[in-house]
Amino acid sequence: TTTIDFSSCSMILVFVSIVSPAAERLRYILGDDDDLHTPTLFTEMDTLQHDGDELEWKESARWVKFEEKVEEGGERWSKPHVSTLSLHSLFELRTCLQTGAVLLDLEGYSLPQIVDDVIEKQIEDGMIGLEMRDKISFVLLRKHRHQTKKPIHRSLADMGKSGSSAREYSDSCLHFLSHRSMNDIADAPSTDQLKNKFMKKIPRDAEASNVLVGEVDFLDKPFVAFVRLSQATTLGGLTEVPVPTRFLFILLGPPGKAKSYNEIGRAIATLMVDDLFSDVAYRARDREDLIAGIDEFLDEVIVLPPGEWDPKIRIEPPKKVPSADKRKSVFSLNELGQMNGTAGGGGGLSDDEEMPVPHELGEELAFTGRFCGGLYLDIKRKLPWLASDFYEGFHIQSISAVLFIYLGCITNAITFGGLLGDATDNYQGVMESFLGTSLAGTVFCLFSGQPLIILSSTGPILIFEKLLFEFSKSNGIDYMELRLWIGLHSCIQCFFLVATDASYIIKYMTRFTEEGFSSLISFIFISDAIKKMIGAFKYYPINTDFKPDYITAYKCECMAPEPSEFILALDWTQLSKKECVKYGGSLVGKSCKYVPDLALMSFILFFGTYSMTVSLKKFKFSRYFPTKLRKLISDFSIFMSIMTFVGLDMFMGLKTPKLIVPTEFKPTRSDRGWVVLPFGKNPWWVYLASFVPALLVTILIFMDQQISAVIVNRKENKLKKGCGYHLDLLWVGVLMAVCSFMGLPWYVAATVISIAHIDSLKMESESSAPGEQPQFLGVREQRLTGILVFVLTGVSIFLAPILQFIPMPVLYGVFLYMGVASLSGIQFWDRIKLYMMPSKHQPDFAYLRHVPLRRVHLFTLVQIMCLVVLWVLKSTFLAIIFPVMILGLMVVRKMLDMVFSQHDLAWLDDLLPEKEKKTKDDEKKKKTKKKCKVVDDSEDEVGVALEWWLRVVCVS
Amino acid sequence: TTTIDFSSCSMILVFVSIVSPAAERLRYILGDDDDLHTPTLFTEMDTLQHDGDELEWKESARWVKFEEKVEEGGERWSKPHVSTLSLHSLFELRTCLQTGAVLLDLEGYSLPQIVDDVIEKQIEDGMIGLEMRDKISFVLLRKHRHQTKKPIHRSLADMGKSGSSAREYSDSCLHFLSHRSMNDIADAPSTDQLKNKFMKKIPRDAEASNVLVGEVDFLDKPFVAFVRLSQATTLGGLTEVPVPTRFLFILLGPPGKAKSYNEIGRAIATLMVDDLFSDVAYRARDREDLIAGIDEFLDEVIVLPPGEWDPKIRIEPPKKVPSADKRKSVFSLNELGQMNGTAGGGGGLSDDEEMPVPHELGEELAFTGRFCGGLYLDIKRKLPWLASDFYEGFHIQSISAVLFIYLGCITNAITFGGLLGDATDNYQGVMESFLGTSLAGTVFCLFSGQPLIILSSTGPILIFEKLLFEFSKSNGIDYMELRLWIGLHSCIQCFFLVATDASYIIKYMTRFTEEGFSSLISFIFISDAIKKMIGAFKYYPINTDFKPDYITAYKCECMAPEPSEFILALDWTQLSKKECVKYGGSLVGKSCKYVPDLALMSFILFFGTYSMTVSLKKFKFSRYFPTKLRKLISDFSIFMSIMTFVGLDMFMGLKTPKLIVPTEFKPTRSDRGWVVLPFGKNPWWVYLASFVPALLVTILIFMDQQISAVIVNRKENKLKKGCGYHLDLLWVGVLMAVCSFMGLPWYVAATVISIAHIDSLKMESESSAPGEQPQFLGVREQRLTGILVFVLTGVSIFLAPILQFIPMPVLYGVFLYMGVASLSGIQFWDRIKLYMMPSKHQPDFAYLRHVPLRRVHLFTLVQIMCLVVLWVLKSTFLAIIFPVMILGLMVVRKMLDMVFSQHDLAWLDDLLPEKEKKTKDDEKKKKTKKKCKVVDDSEDEVGVALEWWLRVVCVS
């Protein structure tokens, strides 16, 4: 029964460049006062309900940003969803505003007065007759029932009395002519309003717009009014929440068209919460401005074809919506028309020229050219944050982070402590490892440039110590003294690197290098965890031949040694396994080699901890329980998993291997003290010669430290307090010297644990408007969690009675989780997964829209091959120069410039710094010279060196 | 630079009821010939590319139903997505059609000729000058490059030669004036076209519409043409696939507006695949008809507000789209305008009056009133399907179903066989269980009305046998003979029930009863599986005090009994545990009580099988691997999990409990044969008195059988071949008698295994158009899988060497999976989950839109309480009448009529049959008489009985 005739629409076409009058108007009203901030609008739509003979306004939907609808019958709020409108209703709304009353900046203090004014205006304009005044007023002043309230209770007694017709109100309202009692609206906000918890979802400065639509039988044409009050005013129980009303849209019409009215109401409500239209509504000077606002809205709408979409589906709010500022800028910047034709989005060519945001390099890595220039800037940058670095640590999330990282650190300390003890004949053992971790970590977290980095022993250092110890032993050189001198030399070399701003070199590290390195470290973590688990099956061999019925055949007896001359007065059968071996006895029996249950129990603990952690982490995205509880569960997932499986282990009571920390504060070897003296044990030339191995240590530390720092400082982590590569290196150097003097292990940044630290401190916005996605805000940058972790590590010797309940397999499960978790979110890993996906199922990654799939696969393949080579090298003695191999990755990356276009690399990786300025030149050059690119001007040494090397490669 | 001025649109508003001229036109052209079928349109959009100095048409998007775009740079197809258009482009398209050339029913045999005709027409109309003829023709006849082809290869040599300007073509084309060589288009389809695998996604009768858009620098206003050929013609390499072209849309325009042209092209392409518009396009008589089609399209579009949606997001195709017929019916039925205002959908009131589809009761359960009337209908219904019941079983899916159900069946046979053996002193043991299962199952699957039902022993029968055996033993009555007579009586009673169509009673079973029963059975399955698992920990106790070091202290020795008079010449230490106990020795030692590893290994096998099955089932929805492989993995998930964990078990080599089937064909007790004689052992009155226990057995069997049948025949399963409640019961009765004669257990339908059977045979459509969701088509209804399962069960005694590798915990894992899987998809279970979800996270279930949440929760609570009561009863001796308790559920359901409105029940449950006719009356009555509803007319006995009972309850 209702259609729009498009045939008379006059249109200004693509082919003529003219700014429409609508846009002209908008530019005028929006362009002027850019500083004027318009409040957020909360919109409520109430529809007129005929409940028997009573009339009331019932809330049917509300908008903060997205639509929430009252489910009919459901008496509940729907999920927030995108308002899908019909084009029809928008055009009808447009006509409504063209023909109805528009009252802008009305002085209003109460609803009755406003209603009077509106009706007066309509009568003045000759839109309605005088006789309608009271009927309309009666209807508009009926009580408003909001969704928070239960439906009106009707007792049985009431039902008996009122058998009268539903249409009686039109008579009854005549009886109340000009009475104020016909007003059901209170002046002050009700307790229901004040108690409404929805208030916290609405910004403080918000104002309300109320949409009232309904059908009444006394009208034969619609009664439409759009009101803007000069001041936002609380109009009693009009709105669900105690928010002052600024706008009022009224549509009453003859019966039979309720659906259409409803749709028109939804259309104006959706417009009112539109950022652009609400600005227009606030600043409109007349009716035409509002209509121009609608026209502009219409020009930007996204249209879904009726045959490809079911209008009944509620569209979930998107993760991101285009910013309002961008839309508004069209008007202020005189760039109208830019927006047109972009709605095709997914389909159109509109994203054709887009390039990814380039990798930003801050001043942190600029080469100052001054002595200690970088260090000075680092300190200058970090100093102002010092206080906040502490008070910002007070948050519940910090507790979970501390527990998580603490457990990771002590597991690491014990593992490396044990390995170092083996490698150095206990010169550095578990005790040294604990003390060193605690000392180095605390100092670094207190004073470093990036306190989110967690220091730890790393593999290369371990290998170096092992080689060094063997060398000393075989050459009769005192190991501890030699080590002290290497540490001192290395410390001085670090200072030199700091003073010369050498860290700036790492700006040549792109995503390719970063992700290659961190993936490799993650794989090592994962493989170590699994290796340790498999170790349990070797350490506790299972007797697979065991037959329950032949239990009588299984025993293990200690037999006295054959030449019984040496037999002590021992009851050999009473000796334990160890004692038996100790006293020279031999163990005889089928069960000697085997340990029952422990291997399988270890596996259950290991795998259980890992899978439970993964499941609980995912629980954040489940539908169950309120958001806050889910977040808590997700934050404490590791802690909860550890507790569960420690509990299970205690319940089972099996002697699984437990975490044993040293309980006494003394060096592992009794023949060494806490201080290593620099002179006296080795010849003088050793003091000088140790410069050479120190150089290797320095490179090793430099690379390991700075690449971890780059990964931590990734732009995806949205760090706000800046970093301090030079300052970090300074402290690593200082700690080298201190640790060497005390005979403690050396420490550098540990990639995986640092990533875990960051992950456990990630912040998300409390979503404000219903349906809006929480945004990743950044990381809780502070020094407190790190300091606490390492102080706790230090006092672990007192916590031994508690820690001894934690089985090692549980901790290996945590390690496995750390390794796997640090892989997620790495683009490289996403790209590996693409190999296994048919292209139609691949996620809509930005780079897949722009780079051909085979190029993406090729790029991934190169990365995989690099990792395989590194993995193989790592398994040889070359592991010692492992961090140096990163340089190799950087060279490979440089060579990729010849295989991939800068466009592809920009999407898959970042562009190398010196390229940025001449990307465009390069692209042009590529057209003619494809085979071997010659770069003419390079500003810096590294660039030149790499370039030179490539040229050699190209030529040969 | 381009805007639409809406201000001059004249609109016919809601408030005036006039059918628009557009709709009038459409009704005229669409309403006439309803029988004319229009082919599906495949639409391809090609854009003009300036590749250096070459011009070519490059495919940029295609549509079967949804849009697939060629990713720029990506050189790949995007995922199919909903075409999001801008309103702007639609209006521009409208203007294009108003001003451009429209050639309908052009006689076209080749592209050059068509192009000539189009240009001629434009020149005639004075739209373009003569001098444009050749230039336009040259451009339009350039080669078309489709996405299937690799980009044109350019050798280095070529690059050297052609350094000329990109704009040279306009000159060069002049050289080829009036040459046919300027035509790059071949006449016959190329091999690329013929080889294109995409063809299988396009219906056979499809025709193509080609959209060509591009910018050229010699035009100063756009050149637009819409061509419909009188016959669909293959125009050489124009289209990617060898589909004949029917429509051609050409838009060439001056440079600088490529984006706009592109959007217009997308708009017409989207319109061409719209069901309604394509009909219009096929039947349009003139330009105005096409424009009317656009107007109608515009009137139905769904609009997303620009501030709430990012146009860059590609919208995934919805699961379901509104059917085109519904949209078209508007015109044929003169109901225009019905569609208007419904686009609000999710938000609007449009779904207000909807009621769920009522529970359909076919003739299967009609009361015929004739002797064996129902049975006769059952046979008549099933007979025509007999042949297809066999040949439709030949499908790969059947293999996985057979393996899955077979393993379930033998596990069940072994479990129940063992329990029955214990209960009846081995009168019925594992051997009888296997034979009976095989015999009963095969016969039932061959002849029954619903061969998807799997027969099995059930709990109530087991309890009955146990009580009966104890009774016989204590009263000196021969158990087997008594059992035979009970079976015979019960068989006759079943025949009586069949003859009198008694099964019609189960039409009073609604979703409430069905889901209550099947949830309960599922919970029993789950709890049994877990109980059995826990049993392993009791059966193989773990020595939790074991200290690896004190292995010497653990032994278990067999000691000769104290009074050593009786000592045989035995080496007591060499005896096994069993032998030791047998000869009266005592076991002494710390390890006697314990069995290492087996309990934990059992747990790993149990939990592993379950979780792997769940993960693999879910794998169907993952992104990895092609759809077919994923489906295969999902179909064979149970088999693969079993194989994996059987493999793990073999690898570990532990003596976990294995599946042991009997290997010899003889009764478990040697003192009984395969036939039970009816007379001779008991006094004569026992033959008559056994009528009474037989009555209990009959009710038990009737309820258990028919409720399982109802669950299997659920409308959600979309069974097409009908069912046969009476026929089923007949065969269950016959089998009762046969099994009694042979001394085999009795069999009825097993709910959980039957559901598993159905689940493993579900069919989905191969999705046709890209992006269309596969639809659930129904179940592979046939007799073959069932027969195979039971034949395999029968020959299991020969499969013993293979089956003995399967550990029991693996099978318990399968049981757990069956129990959990049969819970999924049950609305009751969904509603239980709602308790734990905050309302904003709840899924968009239809009933949640219509029934208040607290009513939903109340309904669920009633169900939960019923189940708890049933569970408690089941744990007592009342378990024997367990299926009878279903009657109790039906009574509760009847009482719910007083608590819930018919509207709510229609959404949450089904309406009870006798209510259907007077639902509306009832609703009115409710308004006045709320407390106790009096029902006046009830046609049938059960209804009357329930009604009467309720009346008593109400009054008291």
PDB file of C-alpha atoms in Angstrom, chain B residues 426-429 432 435 480 483 666-676 739-745:
ATOM      1  CA  ASN B 426      24.818 -67.686  33.224  1.00  0.00           C
ATOM      2  CA  TYR B 427      21.507 -68.940  31.840  1.00  0.00           C
ATOM      3  CA  GLN B 428      21.879 -65.961  29.541  1.00  0.00           C
ATOM      4  CA  GLY B 429      25.504 -64.962  29.074  1.00  0.00           C
ATOM      5  CA  GLU B 432      23.410 -65.538  24.177  1.00  0.00           C
ATOM      6  CA  LEU B 435      23.420 -64.324  19.211  1.00  0.00           C
ATOM      7  CA  MET B 480      13.769 -70.685  31.465  1.00  0.00           C
ATOM      8  CA  ARG B 483      10.484 -66.885  30.970  1.00  0.00           C
ATOM      9  CA  LYS B 666      27.543 -72.890  22.280  1.00  0.00           C
ATOM     10  CA  PRO B 667      25.350 -71.729  25.171  1.00  0.00           C
ATOM     11  CA  THR B 668      27.204 -70.181  28.073  1.00  0.00           C
ATOM     12  CA  ARG B 669      25.880 -72.859  30.447  1.00  0.00           C
ATOM     13  CA  SER B 670      26.631 -76.346  29.298  1.00  0.00           C
ATOM     14  CA  ASP B 671      23.401 -77.701  30.842  1.00  0.00           C
ATOM     15  CA  ARG B 672      21.084 -75.846  28.468  1.00  0.00           C
ATOM     16  CA  GLY B 673      20.516 -76.215  24.735  1.00  0.00           C
ATOM     17  CA  TRP B 674      19.503 -73.679  22.096  1.00  0.00           C
ATOM     18  CA  VAL B 675      15.786 -74.448  22.427  1.00  0.00           C
ATOM     19  CA  VAL B 676      13.626 -74.065  25.518  1.00  0.00           C
ATOM     20  CA  CYS B 739      14.072 -65.151  21.749  1.00  0.00           C
ATOM     21  CA  SER B 740      12.094 -66.772  24.558  1.00  0.00           C
ATOM     22  CA  PHE B 741      12.053 -70.077  22.718  1.00  0.00           C
ATOM     23  CA  MET B 742      15.781 -69.912  22.145  1.00  0.00           C
ATOM     24  CA  GLY B 743      16.552 -68.654  25.627  1.00  0.00           C
ATOM     25  CA  LEU B 744      18.018 -65.410  24.338  1.00  0.00           C
ATOM     26  CA  PRO B 745      17.599 -61.962  25.948  1.00  0.00           C
TER      27      PRO B 745
END
